[in-house]
mmCIF file with all atom_site columns, C-alpha atoms in Angstrom:
data_model
loop_
_atom_site.group_PDB
_atom_site.id
_atom_site.type_symbol
_atom_site.label_atom_id
_atom_site.label_alt_id
_atom_site.label_comp_id
_atom_site.label_asym_id
_atom_site.label_entity_id
_atom_site.label_seq_id
_atom_site.pdbx_PDB_ins_code
_atom_site.Cartn_x
_atom_site.Cartn_y
_atom_site.Cartn_z
_atom_site.occupancy
_atom_site.B_iso_or_equiv
_atom_site.pdbx_formal_charge
_atom_site.auth_seq_id
_atom_site.auth_comp_id
_atom_site.auth_asym_id
_atom_site.auth_atom_id
_atom_site.pdbx_PDB_model_num
ATOM 1  C CA . MET A 1 1  ? -74.850 -118.350 -33.038 1.00 37.00 ? 528 MET A CA 1
ATOM 2  C CA . SER A 1 2  ? -72.565 -116.541 -30.677 1.00 43.00 ? 529 SER A CA 1
ATOM 3  C CA . ASP A 1 3  ? -71.526 -118.050 -27.244 1.00 45.00 ? 530 ASP A CA 1
ATOM 4  C CA . THR A 1 4  ? -70.854 -114.284 -26.199 1.00 45.00 ? 531 THR A CA 1
ATOM 5  C CA . PRO A 1 5  ? -73.406 -113.227 -23.280 1.00 54.00 ? 532 PRO A CA 1
ATOM 6  C CA . ALA A 1 6  ? -75.350 -109.916 -24.632 1.00 75.00 ? 533 ALA A CA 1
ATOM 7  C CA . LEU A 1 7  ? -74.831 -106.572 -23.749 1.00 88.00 ? 534 LEU A CA 1
ATOM 8  C CA . THR A 1 8  ? -77.064 -106.093 -21.086 1.00 91.00 ? 535 THR A CA 1
ATOM 9  C CA . ALA A 1 9  ? -76.809 -102.922 -18.748 1.00 92.00 ? 536 ALA A CA 1
ATOM 10 C CA . ASP A 1 10 ? -75.087 -105.680 -16.283 1.00 94.00 ? 537 ASP A CA 1
ATOM 11 C CA . ARG A 1 11 ? -72.762 -107.242 -18.264 1.00 95.00 ? 538 ARG A CA 1
ATOM 12 C CA . VAL A 1 12 ? -71.702 -103.708 -19.065 1.00 96.00 ? 539 VAL A CA 1
ATOM 13 C CA . ARG A 1 13 ? -71.321 -102.556 -15.263 1.00 96.00 ? 540 ARG A CA 1
ATOM 14 C CA . ALA A 1 14 ? -69.452 -106.334 -14.646 1.00 96.00 ? 541 ALA A CA 1
ATOM 15 C CA . ASP A 1 15 ? -66.925 -105.412 -18.065 1.00 97.00 ? 542 ASP A CA 1
ATOM 16 C CA . ILE A 1 16 ? -66.053 -101.759 -16.645 1.00 97.00 ? 543 ILE A CA 1
ATOM 17 C CA . ALA A 1 17 ? -65.593 -102.814 -13.118 1.00 97.00 ? 544 ALA A CA 1
ATOM 18 C CA . GLY A 1 18 ? -63.530 -105.513 -14.072 1.00 96.00 ? 545 GLY A CA 1
ATOM 19 C CA . LEU A 1 19 ? -60.961 -103.087 -15.372 1.00 96.00 ? 546 LEU A CA 1
ATOM 20 C CA . LEU A 1 20 ? -61.538 -100.693 -12.520 1.00 96.00 ? 547 LEU A CA 1
ATOM 21 C CA . GLY A 1 21 ? -60.936 -103.480 -10.077 1.00 96.00 ? 548 GLY A CA 1
ATOM 22 C CA . CYS A 1 22 ? -64.084 -103.001 -8.178  1.00 96.00 ? 549 CYS A CA 1
ATOM 23 C CA . ASP A 1 23 ? -67.269 -104.320 -7.343  1.00 97.00 ? 550 ASP A CA 1
ATOM 24 C CA . PRO A 1 24 ? -69.490 -103.588 -10.290 1.00 97.00 ? 551 PRO A CA 1
ATOM 25 C CA . ALA A 1 25 ? -72.034 -102.181 -7.793  1.00 96.00 ? 552 ALA A CA 1
ATOM 26 C CA . GLU A 1 26 ? -69.448 -99.291  -6.816  1.00 96.00 ? 553 GLU A CA 1
ATOM 27 C CA . VAL A 1 27 ? -69.580 -97.974  -10.388 1.00 96.00 ? 554 VAL A CA 1
ATOM 28 C CA . SER A 1 28 ? -72.570 -95.497  -10.314 1.00 95.00 ? 555 SER A CA 1
ATOM 29 C CA . ALA A 1 29 ? -74.653 -94.299  -13.661 1.00 95.00 ? 556 ALA A CA 1
ATOM 30 C CA . ASP A 1 30 ? -72.873 -90.646  -13.966 1.00 95.00 ? 557 ASP A CA 1
ATOM 31 C CA . GLU A 1 31 ? -69.655 -90.999  -12.705 1.00 94.00 ? 558 GLU A CA 1
ATOM 32 C CA . ASN A 1 32 ? -66.819 -90.285  -15.093 1.00 97.00 ? 559 ASN A CA 1
ATOM 33 C CA . LEU A 1 33 ? -65.276 -93.502  -15.840 1.00 97.00 ? 560 LEU A CA 1
ATOM 34 C CA . LEU A 1 34 ? -62.203 -91.235  -16.772 1.00 96.00 ? 561 LEU A CA 1
ATOM 35 C CA . ASP A 1 35 ? -61.571 -89.874  -13.472 1.00 96.00 ? 562 ASP A CA 1
ATOM 36 C CA . ARG A 1 36 ? -62.458 -93.305  -12.058 1.00 95.00 ? 563 ARG A CA 1
ATOM 37 C CA . GLY A 1 37 ? -59.106 -94.742  -13.349 1.00 95.00 ? 564 GLY A CA 1
ATOM 38 C CA . LEU A 1 38 ? -60.196 -95.934  -17.083 1.00 96.00 ? 565 LEU A CA 1
ATOM 39 C CA . ASP A 1 39 ? -57.908 -95.073  -19.667 1.00 96.00 ? 566 ASP A CA 1
ATOM 40 C CA . SER A 1 40 ? -57.570 -95.128  -23.365 1.00 96.00 ? 567 SER A CA 1
ATOM 41 C CA . VAL A 1 41 ? -56.229 -98.695  -23.912 1.00 96.00 ? 568 VAL A CA 1
ATOM 42 C CA . ARG A 1 42 ? -58.857 -100.002 -21.704 1.00 97.00 ? 569 ARG A CA 1
ATOM 43 C CA . ILE A 1 43 ? -61.452 -98.105  -23.387 1.00 97.00 ? 570 ILE A CA 1
ATOM 44 C CA . MET A 1 44 ? -60.313 -99.670  -26.567 1.00 97.00 ? 571 MET A CA 1
ATOM 45 C CA . SER A 1 45 ? -60.061 -103.483 -25.016 1.00 97.00 ? 572 SER A CA 1
ATOM 46 C CA . LEU A 1 46 ? -64.025 -102.736 -24.234 1.00 97.00 ? 573 LEU A CA 1
ATOM 47 C CA . ILE A 1 47 ? -64.904 -101.767 -27.709 1.00 97.00 ? 574 ILE A CA 1
ATOM 48 C CA . GLU A 1 48 ? -63.029 -105.140 -29.316 1.00 96.00 ? 575 GLU A CA 1
ATOM 49 C CA . ARG A 1 49 ? -65.073 -107.217 -26.390 1.00 96.00 ? 576 ARG A CA 1
ATOM 50 C CA . TRP A 1 50 ? -68.369 -105.495 -27.067 1.00 96.00 ? 577 TRP A CA 1
ATOM 51 C CA . ARG A 1 51 ? -67.951 -105.678 -30.722 1.00 95.00 ? 578 ARG A CA 1
ATOM 52 C CA . ALA A 1 52 ? -67.180 -109.031 -30.690 1.00 94.00 ? 579 ALA A CA 1
ATOM 53 C CA . ALA A 1 53 ? -70.483 -108.911 -28.841 1.00 92.00 ? 580 ALA A CA 1
ATOM 54 C CA . GLY A 1 54 ? -72.425 -107.806 -31.327 1.00 91.00 ? 581 GLY A CA 1
ATOM 55 C CA . ALA A 1 55 ? -72.072 -103.947 -31.124 1.00 92.00 ? 582 ALA A CA 1
ATOM 56 C CA . THR A 1 56 ? -70.300 -103.635 -34.409 1.00 91.00 ? 583 THR A CA 1
ATOM 57 C CA . GLY A 1 57 ? -69.959 -99.807  -34.992 1.00 91.00 ? 584 GLY A CA 1
ATOM 58 C CA . LEU A 1 58 ? -69.012 -98.816  -31.579 1.00 93.00 ? 585 LEU A CA 1
ATOM 59 C CA . GLU A 1 59 ? -66.051 -96.195  -31.820 1.00 95.00 ? 586 GLU A CA 1
ATOM 60 C CA . PHE A 1 60 ? -63.579 -94.914  -29.410 1.00 96.00 ? 587 PHE A CA 1
ATOM 61 C CA . PRO A 1 61 ? -65.005 -91.207  -29.626 1.00 95.00 ? 588 PRO A CA 1
ATOM 62 C CA . ASP A 1 62 ? -68.543 -92.877  -29.036 1.00 93.00 ? 589 ASP A CA 1
ATOM 63 C CA . LEU A 1 63 ? -67.338 -93.536  -25.170 1.00 96.00 ? 590 LEU A CA 1
ATOM 64 C CA . ALA A 1 64 ? -64.894 -91.273  -24.936 1.00 95.00 ? 591 ALA A CA 1
ATOM 65 C CA . GLU A 1 65 ? -66.901 -87.731  -25.365 1.00 94.00 ? 592 GLU A CA 1
ATOM 66 C CA . ARG A 1 66 ? -68.949 -89.235  -22.692 1.00 95.00 ? 593 ARG A CA 1
ATOM 67 C CA . PRO A 1 67 ? -67.360 -91.704  -20.038 1.00 97.00 ? 594 PRO A CA 1
ATOM 68 C CA . GLU A 1 68 ? -70.266 -92.440  -18.163 1.00 97.00 ? 595 GLU A CA 1
ATOM 69 C CA . LEU A 1 69 ? -72.111 -96.025  -17.384 1.00 96.00 ? 596 LEU A CA 1
ATOM 70 C CA . GLY A 1 70 ? -75.354 -94.810  -18.064 1.00 95.00 ? 597 GLY A CA 1
ATOM 71 C CA . HIS A 1 71 ? -74.261 -93.526  -21.470 1.00 95.00 ? 598 HIS A CA 1
ATOM 72 C CA . TRP A 1 72 ? -72.907 -96.372  -22.947 1.00 96.00 ? 599 TRP A CA 1
ATOM 73 C CA . THR A 1 73 ? -75.622 -98.580  -21.455 1.00 94.00 ? 600 THR A CA 1
ATOM 74 C CA . ALA A 1 74 ? -77.879 -96.077  -23.701 1.00 92.00 ? 601 ALA A CA 1
ATOM 75 C CA . LEU A 1 75 ? -75.489 -96.471  -26.695 1.00 91.00 ? 602 LEU A CA 1
ATOM 76 C CA . LEU A 1 76 ? -75.127 -100.400 -26.674 1.00 90.00 ? 603 LEU A CA 1
ATOM 77 C CA . ALA A 1 77 ? -78.916 -100.662 -26.104 1.00 85.00 ? 604 ALA A CA 1
ATOM 78 C CA . GLY A 1 78 ? -79.231 -98.556  -29.093 1.00 78.00 ? 605 GLY A CA 1
ATOM 79 C CA . GLU A 1 79 ? -80.692 -95.451  -27.634 1.00 57.00 ? 606 GLU A CA 1
ATOM 80 C CA . LYS A 1 80 ? -80.111 -92.280  -28.997 1.00 51.00 ? 607 LYS A CA 1
ATOM 81 C CA . PRO A 1 81 ? -78.213 -89.835  -26.400 1.00 51.00 ? 608 PRO A CA 1
#
């Protein structure tokens, strides 16, 4: 069993906020995270972190095509966009 916390919506928001240097409450579900300052290197670090937590099929285009918290949370929950 892994010691990595599950990929909950709160964890995803907190991971993103941590890279952006802001409070998780400041990241809205429909905000473009690239406009907010997230870049490709940071997206790749999120992908590696989330793969280690169980999202093994996650790929860069999955996140880069729609860089919004709500979309990413749905993807990680296994919902179809």
